[in-house]
PDB file of C-alpha atoms in Angstrom:
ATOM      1  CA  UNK A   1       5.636 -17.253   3.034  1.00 64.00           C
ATOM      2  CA  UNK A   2       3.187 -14.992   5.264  1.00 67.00           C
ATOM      3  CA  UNK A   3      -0.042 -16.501   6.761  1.00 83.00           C
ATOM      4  CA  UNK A   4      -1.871 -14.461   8.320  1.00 90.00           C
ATOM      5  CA  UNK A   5      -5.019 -17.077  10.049  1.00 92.00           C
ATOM      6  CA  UNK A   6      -8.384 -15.769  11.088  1.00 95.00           C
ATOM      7  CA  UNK A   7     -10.539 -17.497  14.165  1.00 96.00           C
ATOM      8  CA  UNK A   8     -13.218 -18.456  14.353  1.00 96.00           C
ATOM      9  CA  UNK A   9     -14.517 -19.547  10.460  1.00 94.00           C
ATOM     10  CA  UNK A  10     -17.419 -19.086  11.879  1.00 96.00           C
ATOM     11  CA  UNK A  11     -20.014 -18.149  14.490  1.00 97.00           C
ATOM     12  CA  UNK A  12     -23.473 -17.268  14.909  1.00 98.00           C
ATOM     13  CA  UNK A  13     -24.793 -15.070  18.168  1.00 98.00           C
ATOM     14  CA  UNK A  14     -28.320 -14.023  19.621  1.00 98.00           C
ATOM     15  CA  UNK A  15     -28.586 -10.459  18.691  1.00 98.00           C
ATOM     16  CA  UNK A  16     -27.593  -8.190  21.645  1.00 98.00           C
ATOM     17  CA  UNK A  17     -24.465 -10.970  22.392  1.00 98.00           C
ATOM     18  CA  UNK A  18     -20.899  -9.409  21.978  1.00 98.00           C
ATOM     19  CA  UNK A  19     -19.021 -11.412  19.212  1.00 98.00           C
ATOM     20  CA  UNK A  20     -15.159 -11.438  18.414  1.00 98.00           C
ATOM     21  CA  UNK A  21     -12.946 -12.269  15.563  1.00 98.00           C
ATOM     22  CA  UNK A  22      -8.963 -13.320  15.673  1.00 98.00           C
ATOM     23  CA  UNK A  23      -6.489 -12.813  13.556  1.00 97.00           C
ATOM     24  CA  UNK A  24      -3.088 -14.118  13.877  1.00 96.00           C
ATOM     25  CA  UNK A  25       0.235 -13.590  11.280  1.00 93.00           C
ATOM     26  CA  UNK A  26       3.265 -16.146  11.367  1.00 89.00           C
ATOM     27  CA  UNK A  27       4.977 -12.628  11.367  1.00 91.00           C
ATOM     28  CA  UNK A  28       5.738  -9.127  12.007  1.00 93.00           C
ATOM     29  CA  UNK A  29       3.521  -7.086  10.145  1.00 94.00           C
ATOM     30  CA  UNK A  30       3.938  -3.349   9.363  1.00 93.00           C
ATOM     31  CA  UNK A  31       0.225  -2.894   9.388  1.00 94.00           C
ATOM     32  CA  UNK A  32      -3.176  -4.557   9.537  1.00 96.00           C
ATOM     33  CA  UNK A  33      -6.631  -3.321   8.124  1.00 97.00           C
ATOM     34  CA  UNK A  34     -10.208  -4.736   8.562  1.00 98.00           C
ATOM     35  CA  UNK A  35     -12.510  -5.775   6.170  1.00 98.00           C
ATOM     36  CA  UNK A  36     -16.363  -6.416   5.898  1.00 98.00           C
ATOM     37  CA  UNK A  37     -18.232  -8.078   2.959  1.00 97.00           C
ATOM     38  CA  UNK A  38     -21.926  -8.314   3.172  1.00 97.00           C
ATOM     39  CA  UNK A  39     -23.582 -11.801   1.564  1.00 94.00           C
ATOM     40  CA  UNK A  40     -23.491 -11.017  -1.981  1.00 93.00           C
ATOM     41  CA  UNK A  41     -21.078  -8.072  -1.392  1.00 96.00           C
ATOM     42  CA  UNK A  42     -17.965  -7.044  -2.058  1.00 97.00           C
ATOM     43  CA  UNK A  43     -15.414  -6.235   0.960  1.00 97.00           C
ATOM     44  CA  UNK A  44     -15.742  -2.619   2.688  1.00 98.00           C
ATOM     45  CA  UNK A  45     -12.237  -1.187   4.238  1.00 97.00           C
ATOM     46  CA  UNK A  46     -13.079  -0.483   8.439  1.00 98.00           C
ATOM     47  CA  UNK A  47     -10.183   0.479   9.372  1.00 97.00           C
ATOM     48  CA  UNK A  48      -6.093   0.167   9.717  1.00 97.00           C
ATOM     49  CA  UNK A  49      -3.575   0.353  12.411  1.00 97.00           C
ATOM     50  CA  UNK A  50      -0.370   0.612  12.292  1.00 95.00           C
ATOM     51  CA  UNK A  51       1.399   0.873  16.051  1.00 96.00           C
ATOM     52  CA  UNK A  52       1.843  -1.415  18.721  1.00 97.00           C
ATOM     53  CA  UNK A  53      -0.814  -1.963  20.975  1.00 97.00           C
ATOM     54  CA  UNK A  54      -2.643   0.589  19.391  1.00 97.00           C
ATOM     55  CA  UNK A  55      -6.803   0.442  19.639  1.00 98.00           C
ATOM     56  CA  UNK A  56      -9.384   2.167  17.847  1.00 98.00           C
ATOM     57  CA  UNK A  57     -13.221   2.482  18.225  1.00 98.00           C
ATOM     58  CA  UNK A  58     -15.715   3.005  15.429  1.00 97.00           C
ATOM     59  CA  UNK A  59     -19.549   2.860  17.988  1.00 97.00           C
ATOM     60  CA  UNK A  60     -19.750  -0.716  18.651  1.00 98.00           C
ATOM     61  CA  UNK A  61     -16.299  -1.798  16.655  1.00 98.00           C
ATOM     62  CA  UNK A  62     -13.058  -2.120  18.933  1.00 98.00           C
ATOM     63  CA  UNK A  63      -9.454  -2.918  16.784  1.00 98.00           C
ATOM     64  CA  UNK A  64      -6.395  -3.730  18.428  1.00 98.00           C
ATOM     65  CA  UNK A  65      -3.334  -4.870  17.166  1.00 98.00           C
ATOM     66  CA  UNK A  66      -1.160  -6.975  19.480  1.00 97.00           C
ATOM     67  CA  UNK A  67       1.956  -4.798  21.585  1.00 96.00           C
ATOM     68  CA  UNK A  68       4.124  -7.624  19.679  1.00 95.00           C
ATOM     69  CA  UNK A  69       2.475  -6.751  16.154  1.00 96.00           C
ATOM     70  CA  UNK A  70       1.337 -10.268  14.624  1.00 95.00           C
ATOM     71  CA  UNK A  71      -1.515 -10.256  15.879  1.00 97.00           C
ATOM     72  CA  UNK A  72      -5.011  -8.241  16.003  1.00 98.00           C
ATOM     73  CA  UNK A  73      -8.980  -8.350  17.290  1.00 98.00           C
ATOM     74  CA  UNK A  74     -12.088  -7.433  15.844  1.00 98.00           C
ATOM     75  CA  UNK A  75     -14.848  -6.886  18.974  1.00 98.00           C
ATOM     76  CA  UNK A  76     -18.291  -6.074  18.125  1.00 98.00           C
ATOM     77  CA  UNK A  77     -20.503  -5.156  21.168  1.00 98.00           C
ATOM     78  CA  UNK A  78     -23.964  -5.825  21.238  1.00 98.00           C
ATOM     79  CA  UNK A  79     -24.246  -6.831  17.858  1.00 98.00           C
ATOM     80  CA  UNK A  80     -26.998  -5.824  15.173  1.00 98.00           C
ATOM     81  CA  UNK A  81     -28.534  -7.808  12.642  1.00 97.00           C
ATOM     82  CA  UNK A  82     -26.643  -5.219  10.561  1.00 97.00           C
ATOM     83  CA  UNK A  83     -23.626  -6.527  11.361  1.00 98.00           C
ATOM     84  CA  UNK A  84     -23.833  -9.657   9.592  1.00 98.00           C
ATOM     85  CA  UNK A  85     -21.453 -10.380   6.761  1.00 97.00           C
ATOM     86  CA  UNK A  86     -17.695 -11.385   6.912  1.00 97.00           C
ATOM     87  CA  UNK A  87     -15.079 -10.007   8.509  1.00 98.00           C
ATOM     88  CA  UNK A  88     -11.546 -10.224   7.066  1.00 97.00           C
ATOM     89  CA  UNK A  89      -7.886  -8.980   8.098  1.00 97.00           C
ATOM     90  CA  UNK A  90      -5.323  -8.913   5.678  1.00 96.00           C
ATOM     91  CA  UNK A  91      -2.044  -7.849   7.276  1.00 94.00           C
ATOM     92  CA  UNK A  92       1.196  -6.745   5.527  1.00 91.00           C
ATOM     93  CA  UNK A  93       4.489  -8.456   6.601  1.00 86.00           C
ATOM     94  CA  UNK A  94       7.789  -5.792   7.077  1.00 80.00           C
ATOM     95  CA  UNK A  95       9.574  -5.929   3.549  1.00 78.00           C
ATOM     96  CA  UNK A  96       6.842  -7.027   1.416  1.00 79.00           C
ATOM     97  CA  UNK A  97       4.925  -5.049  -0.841  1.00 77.00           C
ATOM     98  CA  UNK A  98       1.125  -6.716  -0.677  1.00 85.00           C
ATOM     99  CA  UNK A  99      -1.016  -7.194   2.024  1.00 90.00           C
ATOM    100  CA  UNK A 100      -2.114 -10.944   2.522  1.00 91.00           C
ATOM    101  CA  UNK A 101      -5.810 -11.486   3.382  1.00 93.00           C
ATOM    102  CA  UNK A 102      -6.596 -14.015   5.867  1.00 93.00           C
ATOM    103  CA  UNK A 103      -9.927 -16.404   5.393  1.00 92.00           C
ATOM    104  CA  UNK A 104     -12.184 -14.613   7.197  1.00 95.00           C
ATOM    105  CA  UNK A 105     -15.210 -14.917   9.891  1.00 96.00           C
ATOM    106  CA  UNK A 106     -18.528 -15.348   8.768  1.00 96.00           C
ATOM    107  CA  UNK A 107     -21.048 -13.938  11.305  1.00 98.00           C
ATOM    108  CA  UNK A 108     -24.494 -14.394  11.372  1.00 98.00           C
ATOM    109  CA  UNK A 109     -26.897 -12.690  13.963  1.00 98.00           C
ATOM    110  CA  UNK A 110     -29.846 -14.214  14.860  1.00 96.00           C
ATOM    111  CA  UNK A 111     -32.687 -11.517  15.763  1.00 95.00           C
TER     112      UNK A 111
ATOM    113  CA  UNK B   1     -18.401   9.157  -8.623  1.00 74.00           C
ATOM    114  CA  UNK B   2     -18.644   5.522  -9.412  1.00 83.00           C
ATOM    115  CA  UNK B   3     -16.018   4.378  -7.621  1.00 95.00           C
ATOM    116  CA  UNK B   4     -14.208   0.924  -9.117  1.00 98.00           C
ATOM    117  CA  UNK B   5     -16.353  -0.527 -11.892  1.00 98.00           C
ATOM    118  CA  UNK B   6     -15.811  -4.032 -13.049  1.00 98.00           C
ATOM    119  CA  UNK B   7     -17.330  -5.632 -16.381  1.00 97.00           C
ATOM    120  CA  UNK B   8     -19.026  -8.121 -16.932  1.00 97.00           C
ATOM    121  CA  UNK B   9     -21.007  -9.022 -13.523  1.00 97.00           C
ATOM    122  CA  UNK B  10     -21.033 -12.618 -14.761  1.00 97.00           C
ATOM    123  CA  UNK B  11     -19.506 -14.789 -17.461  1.00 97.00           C
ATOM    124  CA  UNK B  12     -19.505 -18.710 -18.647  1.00 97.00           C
ATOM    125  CA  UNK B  13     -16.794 -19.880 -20.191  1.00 97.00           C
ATOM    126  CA  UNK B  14     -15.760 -23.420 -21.637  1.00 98.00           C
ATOM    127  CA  UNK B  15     -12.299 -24.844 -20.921  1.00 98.00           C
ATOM    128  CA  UNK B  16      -9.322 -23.295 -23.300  1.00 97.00           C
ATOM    129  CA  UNK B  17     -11.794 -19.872 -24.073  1.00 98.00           C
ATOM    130  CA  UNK B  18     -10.010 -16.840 -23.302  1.00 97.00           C
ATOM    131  CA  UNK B  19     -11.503 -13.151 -22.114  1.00 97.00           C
ATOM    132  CA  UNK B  20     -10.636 -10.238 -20.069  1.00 98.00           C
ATOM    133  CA  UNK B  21     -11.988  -9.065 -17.303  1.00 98.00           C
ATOM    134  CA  UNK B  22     -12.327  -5.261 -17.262  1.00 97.00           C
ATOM    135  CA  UNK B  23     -11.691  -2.780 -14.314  1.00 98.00           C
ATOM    136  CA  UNK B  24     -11.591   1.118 -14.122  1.00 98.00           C
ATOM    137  CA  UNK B  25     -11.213   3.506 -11.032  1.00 97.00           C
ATOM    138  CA  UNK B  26     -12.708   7.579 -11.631  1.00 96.00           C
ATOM    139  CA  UNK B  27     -10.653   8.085  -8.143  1.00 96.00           C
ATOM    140  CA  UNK B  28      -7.629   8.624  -9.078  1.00 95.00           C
ATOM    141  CA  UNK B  29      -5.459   6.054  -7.701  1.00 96.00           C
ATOM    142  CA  UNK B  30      -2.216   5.034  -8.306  1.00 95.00           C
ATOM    143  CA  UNK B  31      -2.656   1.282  -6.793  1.00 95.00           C
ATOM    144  CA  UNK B  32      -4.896  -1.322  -8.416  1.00 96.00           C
ATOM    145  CA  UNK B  33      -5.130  -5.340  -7.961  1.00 97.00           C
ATOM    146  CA  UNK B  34      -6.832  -8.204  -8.838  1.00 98.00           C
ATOM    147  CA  UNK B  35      -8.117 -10.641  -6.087  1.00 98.00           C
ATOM    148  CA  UNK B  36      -9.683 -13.851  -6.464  1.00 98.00           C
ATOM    149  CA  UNK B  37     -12.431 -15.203  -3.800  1.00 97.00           C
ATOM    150  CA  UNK B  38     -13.101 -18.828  -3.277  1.00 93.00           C
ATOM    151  CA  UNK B  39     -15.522 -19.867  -0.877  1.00 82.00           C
ATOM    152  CA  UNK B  40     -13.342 -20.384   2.575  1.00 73.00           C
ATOM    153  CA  UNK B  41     -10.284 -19.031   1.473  1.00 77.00           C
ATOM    154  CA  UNK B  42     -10.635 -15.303   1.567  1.00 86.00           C
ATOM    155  CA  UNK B  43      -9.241 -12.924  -1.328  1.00 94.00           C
ATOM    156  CA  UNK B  44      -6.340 -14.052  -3.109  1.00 95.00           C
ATOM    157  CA  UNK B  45      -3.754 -11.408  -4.745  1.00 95.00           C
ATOM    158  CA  UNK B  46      -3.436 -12.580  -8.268  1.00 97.00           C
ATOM    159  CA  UNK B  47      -1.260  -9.183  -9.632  1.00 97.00           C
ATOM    160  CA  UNK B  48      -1.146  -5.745  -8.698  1.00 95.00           C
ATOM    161  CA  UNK B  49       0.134  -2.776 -10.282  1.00 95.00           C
ATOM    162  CA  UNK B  50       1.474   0.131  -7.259  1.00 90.00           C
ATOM    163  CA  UNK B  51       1.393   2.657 -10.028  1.00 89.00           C
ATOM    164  CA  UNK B  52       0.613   3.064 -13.498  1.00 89.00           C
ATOM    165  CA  UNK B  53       3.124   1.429 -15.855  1.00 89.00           C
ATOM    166  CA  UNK B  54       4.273  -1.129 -13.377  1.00 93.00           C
ATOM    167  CA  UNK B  55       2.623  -4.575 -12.726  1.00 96.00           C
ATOM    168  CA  UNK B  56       4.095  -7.599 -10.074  1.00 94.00           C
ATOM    169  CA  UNK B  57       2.836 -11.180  -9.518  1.00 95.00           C
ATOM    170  CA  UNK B  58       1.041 -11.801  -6.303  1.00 93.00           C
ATOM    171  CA  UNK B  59      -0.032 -14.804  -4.534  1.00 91.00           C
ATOM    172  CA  UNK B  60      -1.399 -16.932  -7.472  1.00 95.00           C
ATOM    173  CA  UNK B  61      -0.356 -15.005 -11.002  1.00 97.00           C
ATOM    174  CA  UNK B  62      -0.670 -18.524 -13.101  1.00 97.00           C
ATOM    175  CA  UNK B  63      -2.657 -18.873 -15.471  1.00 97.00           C
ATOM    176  CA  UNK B  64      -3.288 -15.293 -15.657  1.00 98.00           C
ATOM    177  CA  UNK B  65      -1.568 -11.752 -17.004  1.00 97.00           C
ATOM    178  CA  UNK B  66      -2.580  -8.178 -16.476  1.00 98.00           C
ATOM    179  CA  UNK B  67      -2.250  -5.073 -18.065  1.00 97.00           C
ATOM    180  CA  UNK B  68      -2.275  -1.115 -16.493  1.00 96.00           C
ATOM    181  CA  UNK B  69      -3.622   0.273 -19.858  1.00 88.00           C
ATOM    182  CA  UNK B  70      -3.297   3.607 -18.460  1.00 95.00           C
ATOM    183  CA  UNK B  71      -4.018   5.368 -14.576  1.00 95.00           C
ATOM    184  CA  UNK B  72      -7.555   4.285 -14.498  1.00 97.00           C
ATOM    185  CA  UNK B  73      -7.749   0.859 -16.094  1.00 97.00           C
ATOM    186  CA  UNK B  74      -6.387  -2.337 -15.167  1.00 98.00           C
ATOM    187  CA  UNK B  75      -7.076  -5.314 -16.869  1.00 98.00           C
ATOM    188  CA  UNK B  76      -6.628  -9.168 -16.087  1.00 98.00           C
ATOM    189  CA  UNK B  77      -6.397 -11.969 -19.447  1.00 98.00           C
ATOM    190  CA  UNK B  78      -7.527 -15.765 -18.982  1.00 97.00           C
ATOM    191  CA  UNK B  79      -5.693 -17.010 -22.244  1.00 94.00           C
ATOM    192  CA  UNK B  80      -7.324 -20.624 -21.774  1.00 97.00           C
ATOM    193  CA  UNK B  81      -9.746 -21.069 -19.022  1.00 97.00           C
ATOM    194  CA  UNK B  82      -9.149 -24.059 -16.965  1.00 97.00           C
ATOM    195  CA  UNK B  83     -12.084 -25.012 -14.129  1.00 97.00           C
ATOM    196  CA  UNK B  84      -9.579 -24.115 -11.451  1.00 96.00           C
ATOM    197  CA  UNK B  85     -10.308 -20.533 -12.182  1.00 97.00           C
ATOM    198  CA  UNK B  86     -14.165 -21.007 -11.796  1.00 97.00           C
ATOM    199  CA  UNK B  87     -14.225 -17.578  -8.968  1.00 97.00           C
ATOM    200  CA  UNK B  88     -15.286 -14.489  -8.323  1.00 98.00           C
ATOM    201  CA  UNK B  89     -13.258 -11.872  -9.347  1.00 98.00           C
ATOM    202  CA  UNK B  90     -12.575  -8.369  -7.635  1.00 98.00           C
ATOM    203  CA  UNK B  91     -10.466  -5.422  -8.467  1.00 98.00           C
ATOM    204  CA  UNK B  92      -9.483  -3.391  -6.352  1.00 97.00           C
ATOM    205  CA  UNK B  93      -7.676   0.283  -5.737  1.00 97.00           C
ATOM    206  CA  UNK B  94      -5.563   2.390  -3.635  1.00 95.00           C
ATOM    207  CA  UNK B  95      -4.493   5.756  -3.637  1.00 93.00           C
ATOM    208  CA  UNK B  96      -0.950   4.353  -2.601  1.00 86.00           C
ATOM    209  CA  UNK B  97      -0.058   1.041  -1.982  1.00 79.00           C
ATOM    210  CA  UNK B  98      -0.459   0.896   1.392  1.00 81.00           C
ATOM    211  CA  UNK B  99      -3.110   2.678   2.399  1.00 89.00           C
ATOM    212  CA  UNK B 100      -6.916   1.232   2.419  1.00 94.00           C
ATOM    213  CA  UNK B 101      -8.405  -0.387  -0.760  1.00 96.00           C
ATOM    214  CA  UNK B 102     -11.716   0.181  -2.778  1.00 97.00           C
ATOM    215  CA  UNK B 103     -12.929  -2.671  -4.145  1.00 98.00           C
ATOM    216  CA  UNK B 104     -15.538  -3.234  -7.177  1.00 98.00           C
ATOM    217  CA  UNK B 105     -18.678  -5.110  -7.301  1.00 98.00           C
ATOM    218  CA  UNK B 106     -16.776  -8.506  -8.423  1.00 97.00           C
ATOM    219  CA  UNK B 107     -17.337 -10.705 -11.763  1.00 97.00           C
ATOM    220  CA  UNK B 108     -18.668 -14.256 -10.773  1.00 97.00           C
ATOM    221  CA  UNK B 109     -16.815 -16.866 -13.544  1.00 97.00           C
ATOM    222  CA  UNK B 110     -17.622 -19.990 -14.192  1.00 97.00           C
ATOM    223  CA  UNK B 111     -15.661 -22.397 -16.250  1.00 97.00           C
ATOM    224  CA  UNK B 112     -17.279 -25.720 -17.342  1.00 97.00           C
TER     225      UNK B 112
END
């Protein structure tokens, strides 16, 4: 079945430090959207794309999705305590009708 | 508008008790699912329904079964708790299938 993997689990940055998150499907997905949960939360859609290569900007957010489409990139610039929660892709493979979460990043910013 | 609204917040259960876990949408949606979270494993499609009358399994169905009682309210049935399904619970909708989802403020079970 579809995996779709997230790196890191994890990862905790001074405030200020750029911090990215990986995700990475075993294949060819038809779209990919971004989560974020705050602790305590629930998630909050960011964003989707749905072309090749394609990259979006929301202020300090960059998305891409990979030119070969399985895999995409979450880069936060600068980061904010603000921008601490998880961040989660979930990906939906050609042919299938759900998307498939992967596990997520945890990011914690230290001020 | 409320947005997706999920009842109870929390609930205890003991193994073999049933319940239902209650979810309505004022956005008119045609796309609603139920997702469970365990810590380090993400969300978890457990059923969705793309539009109303229609329901599918997702990623883990058993154990569970849902019903679209109508284009706002989807509802998911523990008939006999078991610990595995100690969770937190989110619904979640979409104006169509694929486009983004709106998620509720979750119900935290446990089951002892």
């Amino acid at each position: 079945g579809q995996q779709v993997m997230q790196i890191p689990q994890y990862q905790h940055v001074q405030e200020g430090e750029d911090f990215t998150t990986y995700c990475n499907s075993s294949t060819t997905l038809s779209n990919i959207q971004w989560y974020k949960q705050r602790p305590g939360g629930h998630p909050v859609f960011l964003i989707q794309l749905v072309k090749s290569g394609e990259v979006k900007k929301q202020k300090r957010l960059t998305f891409q999705f990979g030119e070969a489409k399985k895999n995409s990139s979450l880069h936060i610039t600068a980061t904010q305590t603000t921008d601490v929660g998880t961040y989660f892709c979930a990906g939906r493979e050609s042919g299938r009708r759900a998307l498939t979460f992967g596990s997520g990043t945890r990011l914690q910013v230290q001020p | 508008n409320a947005g997706v609204t999920q009842t109870p917040k929390f609930q205890v259960l003991k193994t073999g008790q049933s319940m239902t876990l209650q979810c309505a949408q004022d956005m008119n949606h045609n796309s609603m699912y139920w997702y469970r979270q365990d810590p380090g494993m993400g969300l978890r499609l457990i059923y969705y329904s793309a539009s109303e009358g229609t329901t599918d399994k997702g990623e883990v169905p058993n154990g569970y079964n849902v019903s679209r009682l109508n284009k706002r309210e989807f509802s998911l049935r523990l008939e006999s708790a078991a610990p595995s399904q100690t969770s937190v619970y989110f619904c979640a909708s979409s104006e169509a299938r694929y486009l983004e989802q709106y998620f509720g403020p979750g119900t935290r079970l446990t089951v002892t």
